[in-house]
């Protein structure tokens, strides 16, 4: 069911925007992925550190709107302890749900977050 | 939390005098102004008083040139559709690329019905030139529609020059004065305006009541048909309380407008100067020589407007942005795009709009919060691609 207010951000999203988690760079990252949203100019980079098969650290850099900030911030928590294979299965819907849902006109930000994650995974298998 | 409202171009708080004036019309004075009995007479008088105040504020020759509507959107729709539908033959409209959606979407709808529309582009400060408007006029141009003051960047358009051009060509001239009314001197006779849109909620009155000024002799079809209210041109039982509020706000604006415009402009200039002093890489979007007194649209390069907005909101300060999809549309502000601003300026833009109730203390508080918010948001930005090895 669509939320009653499909226009504003919920409290979880607002908390992420006020204090995004894991902002920064991992200098010796095992995987790095970027993505942009050309319509608005949003730019995101995700850094992942693996130990064995599992992610032990994730950091992000963001120049973007509230929704992409919240989605990426939440994603850095979601990826911890997961294997590359498990990461590959994370959907945009799951990312949006992890912040309690995004307004319909902001759902593409969850899609961008997923694409950035996929790009990071590709960079790891390439290296 | 102490909250500070700096979004007066979106809507304004009602002034206590206005609220007091409208209050009886939500209670004991509930009569239908079209009723013959005393209940009706009482509300009819209230509406006609409001009409006088509105007419006086805009310098209309006659009060019956004021037609009450539900607000700016309806007035814009009615002006354009009413003129085009009353005209025979092929019709052309000249407007600008920076109009409010109420005008733009209406023009697009009229295009779909066969009208031809020219959208004159502004300069990089958001101002259109009267020459460009004149050059767009063709023999079958029925109406020119140019807003008086822009809602996003506050640029005031050369209305008097455009009015003179329209008069010369014998073409109707509509202006959306929703943002300008009460802030700059609006005189329809001097400006050569044939139709003017206004709304109450931008001048400290209530939402849902506005007016369209229609100069005597203007050929205009009705927009709402029905019981024949408003000289048979805009049917529907009048929003009495909203209209009374609008009238009272017009009365106050006529009396206090010039002084409050000066005060608000001084506050706005202080806000702008001090932000530019304390925050690096800030650009002013708009025309500082021709601008509504309370509006400041600033581009914070390397930051993103919506995250800044929310950080300010969480500190209790309400502002607005022209950034992409923050208004539910996937595209960045059509106004900033039409001004050909670089994407990073558009992306990092915030609109501060000041008005009734703002004080120096509000600016002090903003300056406590904003510089840190901007640097936090900037620090989060990705490194330039070239720095990656
Ligand atoms: C320039 C302009 N025109 C029209 C409108 C619409 O007015 P209303 O909200 O009364 O329909 C607005 C308000 O958003 C505006 O700023």
XYZ file of C-alpha atoms and ligand atoms in Angstrom:
532
model
C 0.000 0.000 0.000
C 1.278 3.478 -0.832
C 2.088 5.551 2.237
C -0.410 8.295 3.077
C 2.253 10.914 2.501
C 4.065 9.914 -0.653
C 5.722 13.331 -0.970
C 7.851 13.910 2.130
C 10.711 11.924 3.618
C 10.055 9.773 6.677
C 11.945 10.188 9.957
C 14.448 7.424 9.150
C 15.406 9.115 5.889
C 15.724 12.479 7.626
C 18.015 10.957 10.283
C 20.278 9.522 7.586
C 20.450 12.891 5.818
C 21.249 14.757 9.027
C 23.972 12.309 9.940
C 24.913 10.009 7.104
C 26.804 6.899 8.070
C 30.269 5.944 6.835
C 31.167 9.043 4.861
C 34.721 8.766 3.621
C 37.157 6.935 1.425
C 38.839 3.535 1.843
C 42.286 4.106 0.396
C 43.029 0.417 -0.149
C 39.506 -0.565 -1.106
C 38.979 -3.958 -2.735
C 36.051 -2.638 -4.699
C 34.962 0.784 -5.806
C 31.905 1.811 -7.764
C 30.505 5.138 -8.872
C 27.305 6.334 -10.399
C 25.622 9.532 -11.449
C 22.127 10.652 -12.116
C 22.470 12.933 -15.133
C 19.053 14.567 -14.664
C 20.024 16.143 -11.355
C 23.814 15.780 -11.291
C 23.882 13.497 -8.269
C 27.222 11.686 -7.926
C 28.064 8.800 -5.634
C 31.127 6.641 -4.952
C 31.094 3.476 -2.836
C 34.252 1.822 -1.427
C 34.223 -1.744 -0.093
C 36.804 -3.656 1.906
C 36.604 -7.446 1.922
C 38.167 -9.888 4.328
C 37.989 -13.374 2.910
C 34.625 -13.451 1.208
C 32.806 -10.956 3.383
C 32.605 -7.150 3.436
C 34.236 -5.709 6.546
C 34.063 -2.017 5.738
C 32.102 0.278 3.456
C 32.463 3.996 2.910
C 30.751 6.519 0.650
C 31.157 9.917 -0.903
C 28.019 11.724 -2.052
C 27.020 14.871 -3.830
C 23.322 14.325 -4.058
C 19.827 14.780 -2.786
C 18.323 13.547 0.447
C 17.054 10.275 -0.973
C 20.356 9.150 -2.476
C 22.154 10.200 0.707
C 19.825 8.092 2.847
C 19.914 5.149 0.446
C 23.716 5.060 0.313
C 24.089 5.678 4.025
C 21.819 2.735 4.779
C 23.491 0.583 2.137
C 26.847 0.898 3.917
C 25.267 -0.901 6.874
C 23.418 -3.447 4.755
C 26.546 -4.680 2.978
C 28.579 -5.492 6.097
C 29.286 -9.201 6.579
C 27.797 -10.107 3.215
C 29.586 -11.971 0.421
C 29.851 -10.643 -3.103
C 27.213 -13.105 -4.171
C 24.817 -11.905 -1.488
C 25.521 -8.288 -2.404
C 24.639 -9.040 -6.001
C 21.169 -10.022 -4.892
C 20.348 -6.792 -3.060
C 17.485 -5.097 -4.890
C 16.537 -1.433 -5.149
C 13.340 -2.261 -3.259
C 15.343 -3.674 -0.361
C 17.478 -0.545 -0.228
C 14.372 1.660 -0.207
C 12.745 -0.524 2.452
C 15.844 -0.290 4.620
C 15.099 3.405 5.105
C 11.396 2.858 5.619
C 10.520 3.574 1.988
C 11.096 6.519 -0.364
C 8.504 8.773 -2.031
C 7.581 7.474 -5.493
C 9.311 10.366 -7.273
C 12.532 9.493 -5.409
C 12.533 5.735 -6.011
C 15.112 6.113 -8.774
C 17.618 6.982 -6.042
C 17.383 3.424 -4.697
C 17.982 2.218 -8.239
C 21.073 4.417 -8.481
C 22.319 3.053 -5.130
C 21.946 -0.494 -6.422
C 23.747 0.392 -9.664
C 26.653 1.848 -7.705
C 26.861 -1.356 -5.673
C 26.812 -3.438 -8.864
C 29.578 -1.261 -10.333
C 31.670 -1.826 -7.228
C 31.203 -5.591 -7.510
C 32.236 -5.490 -11.151
C 35.394 -3.557 -10.250
C 36.288 -6.278 -7.745
C 35.853 -9.163 -10.151
C 37.821 -7.207 -12.756
C 40.847 -6.759 -10.509
C 12.224 24.106 18.836
C 12.256 27.738 17.747
C 11.407 27.716 14.076
C 12.268 30.297 11.475
C 10.287 30.657 8.281
C 12.237 31.830 5.237
C 9.951 30.463 2.518
C 7.528 33.338 1.968
C 7.484 32.796 -1.809
C 5.884 29.397 -1.201
C 3.237 30.809 1.086
C 2.982 33.322 3.888
C 1.640 33.308 7.422
C -1.627 35.149 7.858
C -1.344 38.456 9.623
C -3.339 38.615 12.857
C -5.369 41.592 11.556
C -6.274 39.572 8.468
C -7.265 36.551 10.503
C -9.358 38.766 12.771
C -11.084 40.338 9.775
C -11.981 37.003 8.208
C -12.941 35.242 11.410
C -16.596 36.351 11.642
C -17.160 35.061 8.104
C -16.244 31.555 9.227
C -18.709 31.869 12.067
C -21.759 34.009 12.574
C -21.544 35.862 9.257
C -22.134 32.798 7.128
C -24.717 34.140 4.684
C -24.635 33.502 0.964
C -23.846 36.875 -0.629
C -26.385 36.096 -3.337
C -29.257 35.753 -0.882
C -31.713 38.624 -0.707
C -32.135 38.638 3.085
C -29.980 40.354 5.696
C -27.546 37.432 5.899
C -26.833 37.846 2.236
C -26.629 41.629 2.367
C -24.057 41.462 5.141
C -21.668 39.175 3.258
C -22.251 40.967 -0.054
C -21.058 44.201 1.497
C -17.968 42.457 2.854
C -17.102 41.125 -0.599
C -17.598 44.479 -2.279
C -15.372 46.155 0.317
C -12.691 43.581 -0.408
C -13.078 44.301 -4.108
C -12.501 48.000 -3.474
C -9.309 47.264 -1.544
C -7.995 44.970 -4.274
C -8.806 47.540 -6.976
C -7.120 50.306 -4.993
C -3.962 48.265 -4.446
C -3.411 47.663 -8.167
C -4.643 51.037 -9.379
C -7.649 49.633 -11.255
C -9.950 52.294 -12.673
C -13.078 50.491 -11.426
C -13.684 47.961 -8.665
C -15.785 45.814 -10.987
C -12.628 45.023 -12.941
C -11.703 42.694 -10.054
C -13.032 39.114 -10.305
C -12.520 36.850 -7.332
C -11.147 33.379 -8.035
C -9.679 30.490 -6.077
C -6.144 31.860 -6.460
C -3.221 32.372 -8.780
C -3.523 29.126 -10.685
C -7.147 29.691 -11.577
C -6.524 33.317 -12.496
C -3.680 32.339 -14.845
C -5.765 29.572 -16.405
C -8.743 31.816 -16.851
C -6.807 34.740 -18.326
C -5.163 32.607 -21.009
C -7.982 30.209 -21.795
C -10.632 32.905 -21.521
C -8.863 35.193 -23.986
C -8.019 32.458 -26.471
C -11.509 31.029 -26.394
C -13.066 34.482 -26.890
C -10.829 35.185 -29.901
C -11.743 33.955 -33.335
C -9.383 32.348 -35.812
C -5.847 31.203 -35.267
C -4.259 32.283 -32.052
C -0.756 32.868 -30.873
C 0.497 33.479 -27.366
C 3.789 35.084 -26.422
C 5.058 34.187 -22.978
C 8.381 33.460 -21.276
C 10.315 30.332 -20.390
C 10.358 31.268 -16.699
C 6.647 31.555 -15.968
C 5.043 29.672 -13.121
C 3.701 26.236 -14.071
C 0.183 27.680 -13.869
C 0.982 29.653 -17.029
C 3.378 27.182 -18.675
C 1.180 24.109 -18.334
C -1.831 26.116 -19.514
C 0.093 27.296 -22.582
C 1.119 23.718 -23.298
C -2.501 22.604 -23.037
C -3.540 25.398 -25.413
C -0.774 24.352 -27.824
C -2.280 20.871 -27.866
C -5.580 22.545 -28.850
C -3.936 24.355 -31.760
C -2.616 27.608 -30.351
C 0.951 28.612 -31.144
C 3.084 29.674 -28.233
C 6.440 31.440 -28.210
C 8.455 31.098 -25.007
C 10.836 34.053 -24.792
C 14.115 33.184 -23.087
C 15.484 35.307 -20.267
C 19.079 36.430 -19.848
C 21.367 34.765 -17.308
C 19.819 36.861 -14.561
C 16.327 35.668 -15.370
C 15.157 38.855 -17.074
C 13.505 38.917 -20.470
C 14.027 41.892 -22.720
C 11.075 43.900 -23.959
C 12.693 43.856 -27.429
C 12.640 40.062 -27.494
C 8.982 40.098 -26.526
C 8.254 42.658 -29.247
C 10.125 40.569 -31.823
C 7.996 37.528 -30.993
C 4.717 39.331 -31.694
C 2.932 38.356 -34.937
C -0.281 39.657 -36.475
C -2.238 36.754 -34.975
C -0.788 37.139 -31.465
C -3.773 37.456 -29.139
C -2.095 37.809 -25.803
C 1.278 38.387 -24.216
C 1.759 36.869 -20.757
C 4.811 37.878 -18.725
C 5.048 37.502 -14.966
C 5.718 40.617 -12.926
C 8.169 39.004 -10.505
C 9.605 35.515 -10.624
C 8.895 33.151 -7.737
C 12.245 31.329 -7.806
C 14.878 33.990 -8.347
C 12.760 37.089 -7.756
C 13.668 38.807 -11.008
C 11.281 41.655 -11.805
C 10.433 41.890 -15.487
C 10.264 45.091 -17.578
C 6.478 45.161 -17.267
C 5.968 48.815 -18.189
C 7.995 48.491 -21.386
C 6.180 45.326 -22.383
C 2.857 46.974 -21.532
C 3.700 49.863 -23.842
C 4.608 47.473 -26.650
C 1.344 45.549 -26.268
C -0.639 48.775 -26.232
C 1.096 49.889 -29.433
C 0.227 46.595 -31.129
C -3.288 46.509 -29.677
C -2.597 43.166 -27.999
C -3.865 42.033 -24.622
C -1.235 41.901 -21.902
C -1.579 39.469 -18.996
C 0.783 39.482 -16.057
C 1.052 36.987 -13.223
C 1.640 39.365 -10.317
C 1.235 36.681 -7.659
C 4.737 37.292 -6.287
C 5.009 41.006 -7.011
C 1.774 42.207 -5.436
C 2.344 44.054 -2.187
C 6.120 44.006 -2.741
C 6.637 46.320 -5.679
C 4.406 49.109 -6.913
C 1.737 47.618 -9.145
C -0.373 50.032 -11.150
C -2.261 48.346 -13.968
C -3.204 51.574 -15.713
C 0.327 52.908 -15.788
C 1.782 49.539 -16.715
C -0.645 48.988 -19.593
C -1.852 45.681 -18.198
C -5.132 44.206 -19.410
C -5.259 41.148 -17.118
C -3.489 40.534 -13.815
C -3.410 37.435 -11.602
C -3.066 37.602 -7.837
C -3.513 35.313 -4.866
C -4.160 35.908 -1.191
C -1.837 33.386 0.391
C 1.317 35.132 -0.864
C 0.323 38.415 0.793
C -0.468 37.183 4.295
C -4.090 36.283 3.588
C -5.686 32.844 3.311
C -5.181 30.054 0.805
C -7.882 29.469 -1.779
C -8.816 33.053 -2.674
C -7.315 35.304 -5.305
C -8.438 37.527 -8.120
C -8.127 38.250 -11.786
C -8.120 41.892 -12.818
C -9.795 42.312 -16.191
C -9.605 45.722 -17.794
C -12.936 47.040 -19.059
C -13.540 46.079 -22.650
C -11.346 42.957 -22.575
C -12.964 40.089 -24.447
C -12.870 37.160 -22.039
C -14.965 33.997 -21.912
C -16.149 32.667 -18.559
C -14.095 29.923 -16.981
C -16.641 28.587 -14.523
C -20.217 28.488 -15.719
C -23.141 28.168 -13.375
C -25.110 30.511 -11.182
C -23.705 33.632 -12.781
C -21.700 35.138 -9.934
C -18.962 37.700 -10.613
C -20.791 39.390 -13.504
C -21.610 35.979 -15.009
C -17.937 35.344 -15.670
C -16.938 33.255 -12.658
C -19.778 31.251 -11.226
C -19.804 29.623 -7.831
C -20.785 30.823 -4.370
C -18.032 33.155 -3.264
C -15.354 32.094 -0.745
C -16.483 34.908 1.518
C -13.988 34.474 4.367
C -11.060 34.032 1.959
C -12.119 37.091 -0.020
C -12.473 39.194 3.136
C -8.962 38.131 4.165
C -7.646 38.993 0.720
C -9.295 42.409 0.874
C -7.847 43.157 4.282
C -4.383 42.051 3.138
C -4.690 44.348 0.103
C -5.698 47.222 2.362
C -2.664 46.662 4.575
C -0.349 46.240 1.579
C -1.548 49.541 0.148
C -0.784 51.253 3.425
C 2.402 49.505 4.538
C 3.730 47.912 1.356
C 6.472 50.394 0.447
C 7.867 50.536 3.998
C 7.774 46.772 4.564
C 9.375 46.229 1.160
C 12.282 48.440 2.227
C 12.641 46.606 5.542
C 12.507 43.193 3.927
C 15.002 44.227 1.239
C 17.419 45.413 3.936
C 17.130 42.061 5.725
C 17.576 40.175 2.477
C 20.657 42.213 1.580
C 22.160 41.518 4.988
C 21.429 37.807 4.639
C 23.029 37.742 1.224
C 26.085 39.815 2.111
C 26.844 37.846 5.231
C 26.370 34.476 3.605
C 28.704 35.503 0.799
C 31.173 36.684 3.419
C 31.085 33.547 5.575
C 30.633 30.853 2.967
C 33.047 30.455 0.054
C 31.923 29.786 -3.516
C 28.412 31.201 -3.398
C 26.757 32.726 -6.458
C 23.684 34.945 -6.492
C 21.090 33.692 -8.957
C 18.901 36.479 -10.248
C 19.069 40.138 -11.103
C 20.211 42.203 -8.130
C 19.150 45.401 -9.926
C 15.617 44.192 -10.606
C 14.518 41.913 -7.832
C 11.625 41.316 -5.443
C 12.648 42.645 -2.034
C 12.518 39.399 -0.043
C 13.976 36.898 -2.481
C 17.539 35.579 -2.462
C 18.402 32.560 -4.578
C 21.940 31.381 -3.933
C 24.030 28.679 -5.604
C 26.323 26.843 -3.185
C 28.860 25.351 -5.565
C 29.841 21.782 -4.733
C 26.874 21.247 -2.423
C 23.418 19.893 -3.084
C 20.387 22.032 -2.317
C 18.012 19.459 -0.925
C 20.427 18.024 1.645
C 21.215 21.585 2.723
C 17.506 22.305 2.972
C 16.947 19.294 5.197
C 19.911 20.091 7.425
C 18.494 23.598 7.890
C 15.023 22.156 8.449
C 16.325 19.924 11.216
C 17.682 23.104 12.828
C 14.244 24.682 12.509
C 14.938 26.892 9.474
C 12.584 26.556 6.499
C 13.894 27.405 3.027
C 13.333 26.008 -0.444
C 15.256 24.628 -3.397
C 15.039 24.486 -7.145
C 16.957 21.222 -7.288
C 15.778 18.213 -9.216
C 12.802 16.203 -8.047
C 12.487 17.932 -4.708
C 9.194 19.217 -6.025
C 8.126 15.835 -7.346
C 9.350 16.506 -10.872
C 12.420 14.729 -12.202
C 13.877 17.850 -13.807
C 15.737 20.686 -12.074
C 14.052 24.077 -11.894
C 12.970 25.204 -15.379
C 13.742 28.767 -14.322
C 17.387 28.118 -13.446
C 17.765 25.993 -16.586
C 16.279 28.729 -18.782
C 18.853 31.105 -17.280
C 21.544 28.764 -18.663
C 23.193 28.368 -15.289
C 25.793 25.620 -15.002
C 24.500 22.391 -13.512
C 26.526 22.729 -10.316
C 24.874 26.082 -9.616
C 21.440 24.624 -10.226
C 22.199 21.586 -8.088
C 23.469 23.689 -5.193
C 20.726 26.311 -5.240
C 18.677 27.375 -2.253
C 15.952 29.980 -2.140
C 15.590 32.172 0.908
C 12.421 34.247 0.776
C 11.779 36.689 3.573
C 8.624 38.492 4.577
C 6.285 39.426 7.369
C 7.663 38.367 10.741
C 11.327 37.936 9.801
C 13.891 39.826 11.839
C 17.624 40.320 12.202
C 17.606 37.603 14.853
C 16.485 35.137 12.147
C 19.468 36.070 9.995
C 21.774 35.699 13.022
C 20.431 32.195 13.627
C 20.762 31.249 9.968
C 24.364 32.380 9.985
C 25.061 30.212 13.016
C 23.904 27.120 11.180
C 24.399 27.561 7.450
C 28.195 27.823 7.044
C 28.738 24.560 8.897
C 25.913 22.836 7.047
C 27.435 23.861 3.717
C 30.922 22.682 4.616
C 29.569 19.362 5.945
C 27.682 18.737 2.722
C 30.677 19.771 0.622
C 32.997 17.462 2.563
C 30.794 14.522 1.665
C 31.215 15.039 -2.064
C 33.117 12.483 -4.141
C 36.702 13.186 -5.060
C 37.263 14.350 -8.559
C 37.733 11.371 -10.818
C 41.227 12.519 -11.755
C 42.503 12.099 -8.182
C 41.818 8.370 -8.274
C 44.859 6.286 -9.132
C 4.258 33.235 -9.818
C 3.160 32.363 -9.311
N 2.055 32.189 -10.045
C 1.038 31.420 -9.631
C 1.097 30.743 -8.428
C -0.047 29.873 -8.028
O -0.895 30.516 -7.107
P -1.914 29.676 -6.233
O -1.103 28.887 -5.270
O -2.761 30.698 -5.539
O -2.723 28.827 -7.146
C 2.237 30.895 -7.628
C 2.338 30.201 -6.335
O 2.950 29.180 -6.191
C 3.297 31.705 -8.087
O 4.423 31.851 -7.378
